[in-house]
């Protein structure tokens, strides 16, 4: 036995060593396999959570758009419509002209010509201002609700453990209400300035156009776009921001050490409005709305193919202005803006905070 052990003990040690090494390797492999399995499960859970988060975000995004369409925009458009009708009322001019027609001696030829010239300027001012204001307000409100919606979603997700943003302040209900109420700034504060500048643009474009001039669809389209382009080129770059938001926001970020949540929302909105991307969206939307106006003018028989003298066209120009400021559910022009693919992409990126600045 001892002789056998002496001869085979080396083989025995080797065998035992191999068995022990195999067992260690097996345990190591088993632990490794369990770890991989745990990681795969964790990854699957994270992917599932990510998909759930994306689905929730998409649902919330769609809800935000509905809020803009059914609540915020209708209120603001109603106020805007009443302010435009109040400040650019044409009835006093048309009444004087009608009385002058019925009572031949009540107006001198020069007085009639002056009234017609004022009617020409105010009719186009009201039309183009309605196009610009409706377009700008529609886009502004959508910017508001998307910025607000993103902040509210992050607040909710943080409460559920989904996000840990650097800014820990939650949006108060009062901040939310004040932020949305700022959509009325144009109508309540900046309407006189907007009218003055739009009228200056209209006067510059219409100065050489006579009441007997024939206006067909091409001439009318060109005239509207010239007034818009003249207005848009006035002042400093991105000057349209000052019609929509208070100017004192410009210095808020540098002059105040700690800004409130409301200030943050307003500053984010101003940054978007001041971006070149928004400028492109605004110009694109205006062009599409003017196309819609021209379709209405031609489709309703207001503008025959051969055109009309400008004097006969003015009442039809005046008639279409209120349609631009109708309640959104009946307003084809706000729908035109929403259906522009680039506009949809712009607001999707804004909501997901992929930056438009």
XYZ file of C-alpha atoms in Angstrom:
357
model
C 0.000 0.000 0.000
C 2.740 2.404 0.951
C 4.567 1.502 -2.216
C 1.379 2.177 -4.223
C 0.860 5.510 -2.453
C 4.446 6.496 -2.996
C 4.168 5.757 -6.713
C 0.750 7.413 -7.308
C 0.546 10.214 -4.783
C 1.654 12.800 -7.337
C -1.187 11.758 -9.668
C -3.593 11.890 -6.765
C -2.558 15.445 -5.836
C -2.875 16.482 -9.439
C -6.351 14.912 -9.645
C -7.459 16.556 -6.417
C -6.014 19.860 -7.596
C -7.867 19.569 -10.873
C -11.108 18.703 -9.114
C -10.709 21.598 -6.667
C -9.771 23.985 -9.465
C -12.782 22.811 -11.480
C -15.069 23.406 -8.531
C -13.691 26.929 -8.038
C -14.062 27.644 -11.755
C -17.611 26.305 -11.669
C -18.526 28.524 -8.707
C -16.913 31.508 -10.404
C -18.780 30.810 -13.656
C -22.044 30.308 -11.794
C -21.607 33.605 -9.950
C -20.694 35.322 -13.226
C -23.758 33.825 -14.952
C -25.995 35.012 -12.111
C -24.480 38.474 -12.303
C -25.053 38.625 -16.074
C -28.608 37.467 -15.535
C -29.150 40.187 -12.936
C -27.690 42.820 -15.258
C -29.865 41.625 -18.133
C -32.940 41.799 -15.916
C -31.954 45.254 -14.694
C -31.424 46.395 -18.284
C -34.783 44.954 -19.316
C -36.470 46.754 -16.395
C -34.742 50.015 -17.334
C -35.798 49.610 -20.960
C -39.352 48.884 -19.867
C -39.316 51.970 -17.629
C -37.837 54.012 -20.456
C -40.576 52.898 -22.840
C -43.183 53.631 -20.193
C -41.678 57.068 -19.621
C -41.702 57.783 -23.366
C -45.333 56.681 -23.624
C -46.303 58.849 -20.641
C -44.411 61.790 -22.120
C -46.174 61.390 -25.478
C -49.571 61.198 -23.776
C -48.781 64.262 -21.681
C -47.543 66.121 -24.794
C -50.820 65.420 -26.603
C -52.810 66.549 -23.559
C -50.840 69.780 -23.461
C -51.687 70.492 -27.104
C -55.377 69.916 -26.354
C -55.231 72.354 -23.424
C -53.802 74.991 -25.768
C -56.517 74.385 -28.370
C -59.536 74.143 -26.081
C -58.775 76.478 -23.172
C -55.873 78.912 -23.474
C -56.173 79.891 -27.144
C -59.982 80.471 -27.208
C -59.814 82.930 -24.312
C -56.872 84.830 -25.768
C -58.330 84.950 -29.282
C -61.635 86.328 -27.970
C -59.818 89.149 -26.177
C -57.611 89.805 -29.205
C -60.633 89.953 -31.512
C -62.442 92.461 -29.286
C -59.346 94.695 -29.061
C -58.787 94.728 -32.830
C -62.460 95.484 -33.467
C -62.351 98.270 -30.893
C -59.131 99.911 -32.075
C -59.611 99.424 -35.827
C -63.337 100.046 -36.214
C -64.185 100.883 -39.843
C -67.885 101.640 -39.322
C -67.420 105.358 -38.741
C -65.677 105.662 -42.129
C -68.176 103.552 -44.057
C -71.105 105.379 -42.407
C -69.725 108.763 -43.483
C -69.211 107.513 -47.036
C -72.739 106.081 -47.149
C -74.203 109.366 -45.892
C -72.137 111.221 -48.471
C -73.568 108.982 -51.176
C -77.154 109.529 -49.993
C -76.665 113.241 -49.403
C -74.641 114.508 -52.315
C -73.821 117.867 -50.749
C -72.688 116.549 -47.351
C -69.111 115.789 -48.473
C -66.795 117.634 -50.815
C -64.809 115.608 -53.401
C -61.620 116.111 -51.387
C -63.339 114.915 -48.203
C -64.626 111.812 -49.997
C -61.155 111.087 -51.347
C -59.655 111.478 -47.872
C -62.235 109.105 -46.369
C -61.593 106.519 -49.079
C -57.849 106.807 -48.530
C -58.279 106.299 -44.771
C -60.567 103.342 -45.429
C -57.951 101.840 -47.741
C -55.194 102.191 -45.124
C -57.288 100.947 -42.197
C -58.771 97.994 -44.136
C -55.332 96.659 -45.038
C -53.911 97.533 -41.640
C -56.678 95.540 -39.948
C -56.305 92.585 -42.317
C -52.529 92.284 -42.059
C -52.496 93.010 -38.323
C -55.092 90.255 -37.823
C -52.937 87.842 -39.844
C -49.808 88.699 -37.856
C -51.407 88.854 -34.400
C -53.383 85.620 -34.805
C -50.276 83.797 -36.054
C -47.955 85.194 -33.388
C -50.414 84.568 -30.530
C -51.162 81.015 -31.709
C -47.449 80.177 -31.751
C -46.775 82.019 -28.481
C -49.442 80.120 -26.576
C -48.166 76.827 -27.896
C -44.672 77.779 -26.720
C -46.101 78.600 -23.299
C -48.032 75.391 -22.784
C -45.166 73.219 -24.009
C -42.636 74.861 -21.689
C -45.097 74.717 -18.794
C -46.086 71.138 -19.628
C -42.472 70.005 -19.668
C -41.823 71.583 -16.251
C -44.970 70.110 -14.753
C -44.131 66.687 -16.154
C -40.626 66.818 -14.682
C -42.085 67.854 -11.321
C -44.445 64.881 -11.424
C -41.750 62.446 -12.578
C -39.415 63.666 -9.840
C -42.056 62.935 -7.233
C -42.237 59.403 -8.636
C -38.457 59.047 -8.635
C -38.058 59.333 -12.384
C -35.995 62.551 -12.568
C -33.599 64.460 -10.381
C -33.385 67.925 -11.982
C -30.940 70.528 -10.733
C -33.703 73.043 -10.048
C -35.651 71.806 -7.064
C -38.403 74.451 -7.100
C -41.897 73.277 -7.948
C -44.318 75.385 -9.984
C -46.935 76.993 -7.780
C -50.515 77.238 -9.029
C -50.321 81.042 -8.899
C -47.152 81.023 -11.036
C -48.857 78.793 -13.566
C -51.870 81.122 -13.790
C -49.744 84.264 -14.107
C -47.602 82.624 -16.767
C -50.592 81.660 -18.923
C -52.225 85.060 -18.365
C -49.208 86.730 -19.968
C -50.601 85.628 -23.353
C -52.878 88.684 -23.131
C -49.910 91.080 -23.003
C -50.209 91.958 -26.711
C -53.914 92.754 -26.492
C -53.762 94.584 -23.163
C -50.470 96.472 -23.423
C -48.989 96.533 -26.913
C -51.956 96.893 -29.258
C -51.544 100.668 -29.854
C -47.860 100.229 -30.743
C -48.616 97.260 -33.000
C -51.347 99.212 -34.810
C -49.100 102.250 -35.255
C -46.234 100.226 -36.735
C -48.486 98.065 -38.897
C -50.234 101.166 -40.222
C -46.864 102.716 -41.038
C -45.951 99.577 -43.025
C -49.311 99.594 -44.823
C -48.980 103.309 -45.672
C -45.529 102.726 -47.135
C -46.747 99.894 -49.380
C -50.130 101.373 -50.371
C -48.972 104.927 -50.972
C -48.783 104.518 -54.752
C -51.905 102.380 -55.180
C -55.000 104.141 -56.458
C -58.634 103.233 -55.787
C -59.202 102.561 -59.498
C -56.221 100.152 -59.743
C -57.209 96.580 -60.628
C -56.355 94.039 -57.940
C -56.303 90.369 -58.929
C -55.186 87.531 -56.635
C -51.501 87.988 -57.477
C -51.553 91.721 -56.778
C -53.462 91.248 -53.508
C -51.135 88.468 -52.359
C -48.080 90.574 -53.184
C -49.528 93.612 -51.378
C -50.278 91.656 -48.191
C -46.818 90.062 -48.167
C -45.123 93.414 -48.806
C -46.875 94.937 -45.793
C -45.930 91.937 -43.641
C -42.312 91.987 -44.801
C -42.066 95.748 -44.271
C -43.429 95.365 -40.739
C -41.159 92.400 -39.968
C -38.086 94.338 -41.097
C -38.817 97.286 -38.789
C -36.725 97.789 -35.674
C -34.099 95.475 -34.243
C -33.773 91.756 -35.014
C -36.477 89.706 -33.308
C -38.359 92.913 -32.457
C -41.621 90.933 -32.486
C -40.722 89.614 -29.018
C -41.463 93.010 -27.480
C -45.051 92.869 -28.746
C -45.581 89.578 -26.930
C -43.605 89.978 -23.685
C -42.493 92.799 -21.349
C -39.156 94.354 -22.250
C -37.935 94.370 -18.631
C -37.375 90.611 -18.898
C -34.227 91.360 -20.899
C -32.292 92.448 -17.800
C -33.954 90.090 -15.328
C -31.445 87.248 -15.662
C -28.375 89.410 -15.021
C -29.841 91.801 -12.443
C -31.487 89.264 -10.108
C -29.337 86.767 -8.155
C -32.191 84.330 -7.552
C -35.033 84.217 -10.047
C -38.445 82.806 -9.245
C -40.037 79.880 -11.035
C -42.345 82.315 -12.856
C -39.345 84.354 -13.968
C -37.666 81.177 -15.198
C -40.705 80.235 -17.281
C -40.870 83.731 -18.768
C -37.153 83.797 -19.548
C -37.334 80.405 -21.245
C -40.257 81.647 -23.341
C -38.398 84.806 -24.328
C -35.328 82.754 -25.291
C -37.443 80.636 -27.645
C -39.129 83.693 -29.185
C -35.708 85.280 -29.731
C -34.313 82.263 -31.570
C -33.681 82.154 -35.310
C -35.630 78.881 -35.418
C -38.746 80.615 -34.134
C -38.205 83.428 -36.637
C -38.258 80.850 -39.431
C -41.399 79.213 -38.011
C -43.147 82.584 -37.717
C -42.361 83.554 -41.320
C -43.391 80.121 -42.599
C -46.669 80.282 -40.675
C -47.447 83.781 -41.960
C -46.886 82.646 -45.538
C -49.234 79.688 -45.062
C -51.928 81.841 -43.464
C -51.757 84.351 -46.341
C -52.170 81.420 -48.738
C -55.282 80.436 -46.778
C -56.643 83.991 -46.992
C -56.119 84.011 -50.757
C -57.921 80.672 -51.106
C -60.880 82.115 -49.191
C -60.933 85.261 -51.301
C -60.913 83.296 -54.553
C -63.102 80.413 -53.399
C -65.930 82.567 -52.079
C -66.157 84.638 -55.251
C -64.825 87.727 -53.477
C -62.066 88.096 -56.024
C -62.870 87.213 -59.670
C -60.044 85.956 -61.876
C -59.971 89.249 -63.759
C -59.636 91.213 -60.529
C -61.536 94.188 -59.106
C -60.887 97.898 -58.710
C -59.318 98.479 -55.296
C -62.331 100.536 -54.154
C -64.663 97.556 -54.694
C -62.206 95.149 -53.086
C -61.911 97.060 -49.793
C -65.240 95.869 -48.284
C -64.232 92.264 -49.030
C -60.834 92.819 -47.421
C -62.609 94.185 -44.334
C -64.973 91.191 -44.198
C -62.235 88.575 -43.975
C -60.387 90.197 -41.043
C -62.844 88.990 -38.327
C -62.627 85.435 -39.696
C -58.927 85.377 -38.826
C -59.735 86.020 -35.163
C -62.636 83.602 -34.788
C -62.859 81.102 -31.945
C -60.258 78.359 -32.663
C -62.780 75.527 -33.127
C -64.210 77.445 -36.109
C -60.963 79.060 -37.217
C -59.426 77.411 -40.283
C -56.366 79.659 -40.048
C -55.207 78.467 -36.630
C -55.642 74.935 -37.985
C -53.461 75.812 -40.985
C -50.642 76.762 -38.603
C -50.999 73.563 -36.559
C -50.875 71.418 -39.698
C -47.512 72.739 -40.903
C -45.078 69.801 -40.444
C -42.166 72.047 -39.423
C -44.318 73.662 -36.734
C -45.194 70.260 -35.293
C -41.510 69.256 -35.205
C -40.561 72.587 -33.600
C -42.944 72.081 -30.688
C -42.073 68.419 -30.274
C -38.407 69.393 -29.850
C -39.368 72.225 -27.516
C -41.404 69.905 -25.289
C -38.630 67.325 -25.071
C -36.139 70.149 -24.377
C -33.868 69.253 -27.297
C -33.375 73.033 -27.577
C -34.608 75.538 -30.114
C -32.165 78.211 -29.203
